[in-house]
Amino acid sequence: MTAQEILFQYCLRMGDTHNVLAHRMGEWCTNGHILEEDIAMTNIALDHIGTSRAWLIYGGDVEGKGRTEDDLAFHRDERSYFNMLITELPNGNFADTIARNFMFDAFALLYYSELANSSDETLAGIAQKAIKEAKYHLKHSSNWMVRLGDGTEESHQKMQIAINEVWRFTGNMFEMDDIDQNLADAGIGVDCEKLKDAWMSTIVNTLKDATLTIPENNYMLTGSKKGVHTEALGHMLAEMQSLARAYPDAKW
Amino acid sequence: MSVDNNQGELWEVFIQSKNNLPYKHVGSVHATDKEMALQNARDLYTRRGEGRGIWVVPSQYIVASDPQENAEFFDPSEDKIYRHPTFYVMPEGSKNI
């Protein structure tokens, strides 16, 4: 792979990660348990769309084949999507959404804090904007973790089940393949393995406040970097991409 | 304070649009605690860059005048037009005093 191809692939991974999570959060629109939370979740969706756009626009530039952000978002299939597995998990109940987002938000804040030091100015710029959003997202999701975990017996139980379910998707966030290692060594990307201890202490502290237990199961799912996904992603993309594919030149 | 509808308590929201300007009441939100009230207020009332500061206060702590008492509360000021600063001559060139 050329340096250009490596960077392009890296942009797809992060652009897809935010795009898929944005779509999941967008699915809450009109389904929030109160109007205020409905708006909070769609606000978060919009933040992720913004971050995804920045990655995909830059990816398109790096690739140099004239593909736009929309080409990349709407005209690639499941096997050509490289988002982190955790972001494609269906929303489930509200606890499932909060558990998923909390795990990712804690990662994203650490990741972008590192990426802000990237020698690639565009990536450093994306990171500086994303840090602020990630801080707010983490505040939102961790407050809910504590509120529900340390809430009623039922909310505690649902929160614990949600944590147990999402846990096996967390390892994927820290995986490093040759592409990641190449960019980390070059001072462009982030060495995600090095984020794991700090991430774990965020998780441990919040779960403690939430009176929740860290799952003992350490079996972690993998595959996203090769375009291998859970069955949920294909269905999601089919819906997300249907309009753009039915009307390729649609404007709004 | 009713929580029967399971939406939490009602909080009144005040936004400061710029530093040093007064906080103005903009509306209300539902929330079960103060962090949620602040975040909901942020998401509902500052999404278009309206604010640099937010106050939230549980609606139950707002003390309101009684509309039944409007006559004795407000009418006595109506015939005291000399309290309006309309009897001054504006110095030439000044826009406000």
Short mmCIF file of C-alpha atoms in Angstrom, two decimals:
data_model
loop_
_atom_site.label_atom_id
_atom_site.label_comp_id
_atom_site.label_asym_id
_atom_site.label_seq_id
_atom_site.Cartn_x
_atom_site.Cartn_y
_atom_site.Cartn_z
CA MET A 1 0.00 0.00 0.00
CA THR A 2 1.18 3.51 -0.72
CA ALA A 3 1.22 6.15 2.01
CA GLN A 4 -1.74 7.73 0.27
CA GLU A 5 -3.76 4.48 0.32
CA ILE A 6 -2.95 3.95 3.96
CA LEU A 7 -4.16 7.40 4.95
CA PHE A 8 -7.29 7.03 2.81
CA GLN A 9 -8.17 3.78 4.55
CA TYR A 10 -7.61 5.39 7.95
CA CYS A 11 -9.99 8.22 7.03
CA LEU A 12 -12.64 5.72 5.98
CA ARG A 13 -12.41 3.88 9.29
CA MET A 14 -13.01 6.97 11.38
CA GLY A 15 -15.44 8.59 8.95
CA ASP A 16 -17.52 5.40 8.87
CA THR A 17 -17.36 5.04 12.64
CA HIS A 18 -18.91 8.47 13.19
CA ASN A 19 -21.35 8.14 10.31
CA VAL A 20 -22.76 4.84 11.55
CA LEU A 21 -23.07 6.08 15.12
CA ALA A 22 -24.71 9.26 13.83
CA HIS A 23 -27.29 7.19 12.01
CA ARG A 24 -27.99 5.10 15.10
CA MET A 25 -28.51 8.26 17.17
CA GLY A 26 -30.68 9.69 14.40
CA GLU A 27 -32.91 6.62 14.70
CA TRP A 28 -33.91 7.92 18.14
CA CYS A 29 -35.49 10.96 16.52
CA THR A 30 -39.21 11.02 17.55
CA ASN A 31 -38.57 7.98 19.77
CA GLY A 32 -36.93 9.63 22.78
CA HIS A 33 -38.63 9.03 26.13
CA ILE A 34 -39.08 12.78 26.60
CA LEU A 35 -38.85 15.61 24.11
CA GLU A 36 -35.72 16.99 25.77
CA GLU A 37 -33.82 13.70 25.48
CA ASP A 38 -35.02 13.25 21.92
CA ILE A 39 -33.38 16.53 21.01
CA ALA A 40 -30.25 15.72 23.03
CA MET A 41 -29.78 12.50 21.06
CA THR A 42 -30.35 14.07 17.67
CA ASN A 43 -27.91 16.86 18.64
CA ILE A 44 -25.33 14.18 19.32
CA ALA A 45 -26.18 12.59 15.96
CA LEU A 46 -25.44 15.90 14.25
CA ASP A 47 -22.09 16.21 16.01
CA HIS A 48 -21.12 12.78 14.69
CA ILE A 49 -22.28 13.63 11.19
CA GLY A 50 -20.07 16.71 11.28
CA THR A 51 -17.04 14.70 12.37
CA SER A 52 -17.77 12.01 9.80
CA ARG A 53 -18.00 14.60 7.04
CA ALA A 54 -14.61 16.03 7.97
CA TRP A 55 -13.00 12.57 7.78
CA LEU A 56 -14.71 11.56 4.52
CA ILE A 57 -14.06 14.86 2.74
CA TYR A 58 -10.40 14.57 3.65
CA GLY A 59 -10.42 10.89 2.65
CA GLY A 60 -11.83 11.80 -0.75
CA ASP A 61 -9.11 14.42 -1.20
CA VAL A 62 -6.40 11.99 -0.17
CA GLU A 63 -7.70 9.31 -2.51
CA GLY A 64 -7.64 11.80 -5.36
CA LYS A 65 -10.26 10.10 -7.50
CA GLY A 66 -12.84 12.83 -7.17
CA ARG A 67 -15.11 10.95 -4.76
CA THR A 68 -17.18 13.23 -2.53
CA GLU A 69 -18.22 12.65 1.07
CA ASP A 70 -21.63 11.51 -0.23
CA ASP A 71 -20.08 9.07 -2.71
CA LEU A 72 -18.14 7.55 0.15
CA ALA A 73 -21.03 7.50 2.62
CA PHE A 74 -23.80 6.27 0.35
CA HIS A 75 -22.15 4.23 -2.38
CA ARG A 76 -20.10 1.72 -0.49
CA ASP A 77 -21.46 -1.64 0.68
CA GLU A 78 -21.22 -3.35 4.03
CA ARG A 79 -17.98 -5.15 3.19
CA SER A 80 -16.40 -1.81 2.22
CA TYR A 81 -17.45 -0.15 5.49
CA PHE A 82 -14.81 -0.04 8.18
CA ASN A 83 -16.61 1.48 11.18
CA MET A 84 -15.88 0.15 14.66
CA LEU A 85 -18.30 -2.69 15.41
CA ILE A 86 -19.59 -1.05 18.58
CA THR A 87 -21.11 1.85 16.64
CA GLU A 88 -23.34 -0.37 14.47
CA LEU A 89 -25.04 -2.10 17.41
CA PRO A 90 -28.79 -1.50 17.28
CA ASN A 91 -30.15 1.06 19.72
CA GLY A 92 -32.03 -1.57 21.75
CA ASN A 93 -33.56 0.02 24.83
CA PHE A 94 -32.28 3.32 26.21
CA ALA A 95 -29.79 1.55 28.51
CA ASP A 96 -28.32 -0.30 25.52
CA THR A 97 -27.83 2.99 23.68
CA ILE A 98 -26.24 4.64 26.71
CA ALA A 99 -23.90 1.69 27.38
CA ARG A 100 -22.76 1.62 23.74
CA ASN A 101 -22.25 5.36 23.56
CA PHE A 102 -20.51 5.55 26.93
CA MET A 103 -17.92 2.95 25.89
CA PHE A 104 -17.32 4.77 22.63
CA ASP A 105 -17.39 8.31 24.06
CA ALA A 106 -14.74 7.41 26.65
CA PHE A 107 -12.59 6.07 23.83
CA ALA A 108 -13.25 9.02 21.51
CA LEU A 109 -12.16 11.62 24.06
CA LEU A 110 -8.83 9.84 24.62
CA TYR A 111 -8.36 9.17 20.92
CA TYR A 112 -8.92 12.75 19.81
CA SER A 113 -6.83 14.14 22.65
CA GLU A 114 -3.94 12.16 21.14
CA LEU A 115 -4.83 12.87 17.51
CA ALA A 116 -4.70 16.61 18.27
CA ASN A 117 -0.90 16.15 18.26
CA SER A 118 -0.90 14.62 14.77
CA SER A 119 1.74 15.86 12.35
CA ASP A 120 -1.05 15.93 9.74
CA GLU A 121 -2.62 19.38 10.18
CA THR A 122 -6.02 18.34 8.86
CA LEU A 123 -6.27 15.46 11.30
CA ALA A 124 -5.08 17.66 14.17
CA GLY A 125 -7.79 20.15 13.22
CA ILE A 126 -10.50 17.48 13.10
CA ALA A 127 -9.33 16.34 16.53
CA GLN A 128 -9.44 19.77 18.12
CA LYS A 129 -13.08 20.18 17.16
CA ALA A 130 -13.99 16.60 18.07
CA ILE A 131 -12.46 16.83 21.56
CA LYS A 132 -15.05 19.39 22.67
CA GLU A 133 -17.90 17.31 21.33
CA ALA A 134 -16.53 14.08 22.78
CA LYS A 135 -16.29 15.74 26.20
CA TYR A 136 -19.93 16.69 26.06
CA HIS A 137 -21.01 13.28 24.74
CA LEU A 138 -19.11 11.56 27.53
CA LYS A 139 -20.70 13.84 30.11
CA HIS A 140 -24.14 13.01 28.71
CA SER A 141 -23.60 9.24 28.55
CA SER A 142 -21.74 8.90 31.85
CA ASN A 143 -24.37 10.93 33.72
CA TRP A 144 -27.00 8.56 32.39
CA MET A 145 -24.86 5.55 33.34
CA VAL A 146 -24.85 6.74 36.95
CA ARG A 147 -28.47 7.87 36.91
CA LEU A 148 -29.71 4.51 35.63
CA GLY A 149 -27.12 2.25 37.27
CA ASP A 150 -27.66 3.87 40.66
CA GLY A 151 -31.39 4.41 40.01
CA THR A 152 -34.17 1.92 40.59
CA GLU A 153 -33.80 -1.83 40.77
CA GLU A 154 -35.15 -2.15 37.24
CA SER A 155 -32.94 0.56 35.73
CA HIS A 156 -29.90 -0.93 37.47
CA GLN A 157 -30.66 -4.36 36.07
CA LYS A 158 -31.21 -3.06 32.53
CA MET A 159 -28.00 -1.01 32.67
CA GLN A 160 -25.98 -4.02 33.83
CA ILE A 161 -27.41 -6.24 31.09
CA ALA A 162 -26.59 -3.53 28.53
CA ILE A 163 -22.97 -3.31 29.77
CA ASN A 164 -22.61 -7.08 29.62
CA GLU A 165 -23.97 -7.14 26.05
CA VAL A 166 -21.76 -4.36 24.68
CA TRP A 167 -18.57 -5.46 26.41
CA ARG A 168 -17.34 -7.88 23.76
CA PHE A 169 -17.36 -5.10 21.17
CA THR A 170 -15.04 -2.79 23.13
CA GLY A 171 -11.75 -4.56 22.29
CA ASN A 172 -12.18 -3.72 18.61
CA MET A 173 -11.67 -0.02 19.37
CA PHE A 174 -8.08 -0.62 20.49
CA GLU A 175 -7.00 -3.02 17.74
CA MET A 176 -3.93 -2.02 15.75
CA ASP A 177 -3.23 -3.47 12.32
CA ASP A 178 -0.42 -2.58 9.90
CA ILE A 179 -2.23 0.54 8.69
CA ASP A 180 -2.72 1.86 12.22
CA GLN A 181 0.84 1.01 13.20
CA ASN A 182 2.27 2.65 10.11
CA LEU A 183 0.45 5.92 10.82
CA ALA A 184 1.16 5.82 14.55
CA ASP A 185 4.87 5.35 13.84
CA ALA A 186 4.77 8.28 11.41
CA GLY A 187 3.23 10.54 14.06
CA ILE A 188 0.04 10.89 12.01
CA GLY A 189 -2.29 8.38 13.66
CA VAL A 190 -2.86 7.24 17.23
CA ASP A 191 -1.51 4.14 18.93
CA CYS A 192 -4.83 2.98 20.32
CA GLU A 193 -3.36 0.17 22.41
CA LYS A 194 -1.77 2.85 24.55
CA LEU A 195 -5.21 4.36 25.28
CA LYS A 196 -6.54 1.24 26.88
CA ASP A 197 -5.39 1.78 30.47
CA ALA A 198 -6.76 5.32 30.62
CA TRP A 199 -10.00 4.13 29.01
CA MET A 200 -10.32 1.33 31.53
CA SER A 201 -9.92 3.71 34.44
CA THR A 202 -12.70 5.94 33.04
CA ILE A 203 -14.92 2.88 32.77
CA VAL A 204 -14.01 1.57 36.23
CA ASN A 205 -14.65 4.93 37.91
CA THR A 206 -17.99 5.54 36.24
CA LEU A 207 -19.22 2.00 36.76
CA LYS A 208 -18.27 2.30 40.40
CA ASP A 209 -20.33 5.48 40.75
CA ALA A 210 -23.13 3.71 38.92
CA THR A 211 -22.92 0.67 41.26
CA LEU A 212 -22.39 -1.49 38.17
CA THR A 213 -19.96 -4.36 37.65
CA ILE A 214 -17.32 -4.74 34.95
CA PRO A 215 -18.03 -7.91 32.97
CA GLU A 216 -15.53 -10.72 33.51
CA ASN A 217 -15.85 -11.98 29.96
CA ASN A 218 -12.79 -10.93 27.98
CA TYR A 219 -13.68 -12.53 24.66
CA MET A 220 -13.59 -9.69 22.11
CA LEU A 221 -15.06 -9.58 18.62
CA THR A 222 -13.04 -8.32 15.70
CA GLY A 223 -13.35 -7.83 11.93
CA SER A 224 -14.23 -4.19 11.24
CA LYS A 225 -10.85 -3.33 9.75
CA LYS A 226 -11.44 -6.02 7.09
CA GLY A 227 -15.05 -4.98 6.48
CA VAL A 228 -16.49 -7.89 8.50
CA HIS A 229 -19.49 -6.77 10.54
CA THR A 230 -22.39 -7.94 12.65
CA GLU A 231 -25.62 -8.66 10.83
CA ALA A 232 -26.97 -5.30 12.00
CA LEU A 233 -24.86 -3.13 9.68
CA GLY A 234 -26.22 -4.40 6.36
CA HIS A 235 -29.79 -3.63 7.38
CA MET A 236 -28.81 -0.20 8.63
CA LEU A 237 -26.93 0.71 5.44
CA ALA A 238 -29.79 -0.54 3.27
CA GLU A 239 -32.06 1.99 4.93
CA MET A 240 -29.48 4.77 5.22
CA GLN A 241 -28.38 4.51 1.58
CA SER A 242 -31.72 3.79 -0.09
CA LEU A 243 -32.62 7.39 -0.92
CA ALA A 244 -29.20 8.32 -2.27
CA ARG A 245 -29.16 5.17 -4.41
CA ALA A 246 -32.71 5.49 -5.72
CA TYR A 247 -32.14 9.15 -6.64
CA PRO A 248 -28.39 9.49 -7.24
CA ASP A 249 -28.57 13.18 -8.11
CA ALA A 250 -31.11 14.18 -5.49
CA LYS A 251 -30.58 17.64 -3.98
CA TRP A 252 -32.29 19.18 -1.00
CA MET B 1 -44.52 19.39 41.24
CA SER B 2 -45.99 16.46 39.40
CA VAL B 3 -43.95 13.48 38.31
CA ASP B 4 -47.04 11.48 37.37
CA ASN B 5 -46.24 11.77 33.66
CA ASN B 6 -42.72 10.42 34.32
CA GLN B 7 -41.02 13.31 32.56
CA GLY B 8 -39.25 14.58 35.64
CA GLU B 9 -39.66 17.98 37.25
CA LEU B 10 -40.09 21.26 35.44
CA TRP B 11 -37.13 23.69 35.45
CA GLU B 12 -37.09 27.28 34.26
CA VAL B 13 -34.24 28.23 31.91
CA PHE B 14 -32.39 31.56 31.76
CA ILE B 15 -29.84 32.31 29.05
CA GLN B 16 -27.08 34.90 28.97
CA SER B 17 -26.38 35.73 25.36
CA LYS B 18 -23.05 37.48 25.97
CA ASN B 19 -20.76 38.06 28.92
CA ASN B 20 -22.02 40.80 31.30
CA LEU B 21 -25.53 40.88 29.83
CA PRO B 22 -28.43 39.92 32.10
CA TYR B 23 -29.80 36.39 32.05
CA LYS B 24 -33.19 36.25 30.34
CA HIS B 25 -35.93 33.71 30.80
CA VAL B 26 -36.35 31.66 27.63
CA GLY B 27 -38.58 28.75 28.58
CA SER B 28 -38.57 25.54 30.56
CA VAL B 29 -37.36 21.94 30.41
CA HIS B 30 -38.14 18.65 32.11
CA ALA B 31 -35.35 16.92 34.02
CA THR B 32 -34.85 14.64 36.99
CA ASP B 33 -31.73 16.35 38.35
CA LYS B 34 -29.70 19.53 37.93
CA GLU B 35 -27.10 18.12 35.51
CA MET B 36 -29.86 16.83 33.25
CA ALA B 37 -31.67 20.16 33.49
CA LEU B 38 -28.52 22.04 32.42
CA GLN B 39 -27.81 19.66 29.55
CA ASN B 40 -31.40 19.69 28.34
CA ALA B 41 -31.42 23.48 28.49
CA ARG B 42 -28.16 23.56 26.53
CA ASP B 43 -29.55 21.22 23.89
CA LEU B 44 -32.88 23.00 23.57
CA TYR B 45 -32.02 26.65 23.93
CA THR B 46 -28.41 27.18 22.81
CA ARG B 47 -28.22 25.02 19.69
CA ARG B 48 -28.03 28.04 17.41
CA GLY B 49 -25.35 29.85 19.37
CA GLU B 50 -27.80 31.80 21.54
CA GLY B 51 -25.88 31.61 24.76
CA ARG B 52 -22.65 31.74 26.73
CA GLY B 53 -24.26 31.10 30.08
CA ILE B 54 -27.23 29.11 31.40
CA TRP B 55 -29.13 29.17 34.69
CA VAL B 56 -31.70 26.54 35.52
CA VAL B 57 -33.93 26.66 38.56
CA PRO B 58 -36.70 24.28 39.62
CA SER B 59 -39.99 25.94 38.70
CA GLN B 60 -41.31 25.30 42.20
CA TYR B 61 -38.82 27.84 43.57
CA ILE B 62 -40.10 30.66 41.36
CA VAL B 63 -42.24 33.00 43.46
CA ALA B 64 -44.86 34.57 41.24
CA SER B 65 -47.21 37.48 41.75
CA ASP B 66 -50.89 36.64 41.91
CA PRO B 67 -52.90 37.81 38.87
CA GLN B 68 -55.83 38.37 41.26
CA GLU B 69 -53.79 41.08 42.93
CA ASN B 70 -52.80 42.89 39.76
CA ALA B 71 -54.90 45.92 40.64
CA GLU B 72 -53.15 46.75 43.92
CA PHE B 73 -49.80 45.52 42.63
CA PHE B 74 -49.49 47.34 39.36
CA ASP B 75 -52.16 49.98 38.89
CA PRO B 76 -50.74 52.53 41.36
CA SER B 77 -47.77 53.17 39.05
CA GLU B 78 -49.96 53.99 36.09
CA ASP B 79 -50.58 57.68 36.97
CA LYS B 80 -46.96 58.44 37.81
CA ILE B 81 -45.78 59.35 34.39
CA TYR B 82 -43.07 61.57 35.89
CA ARG B 83 -41.15 58.37 36.64
CA HIS B 84 -40.54 57.91 32.91
CA PRO B 85 -37.35 59.58 31.72
CA THR B 86 -39.17 61.48 29.00
CA PHE B 87 -38.91 64.94 30.54
CA TYR B 88 -35.21 65.39 29.93
CA VAL B 89 -33.71 67.24 27.03
CA MET B 90 -31.14 65.04 25.36
CA PRO B 91 -27.73 66.70 25.12
CA GLU B 92 -26.82 67.26 21.53
CA GLY B 93 -24.86 64.37 20.05
CA SER B 94 -25.55 61.78 22.75
CA LYS B 95 -27.55 58.73 21.84
CA ASN B 96 -28.49 57.80 25.39
CA ILE B 97 -28.00 59.11 28.90
#
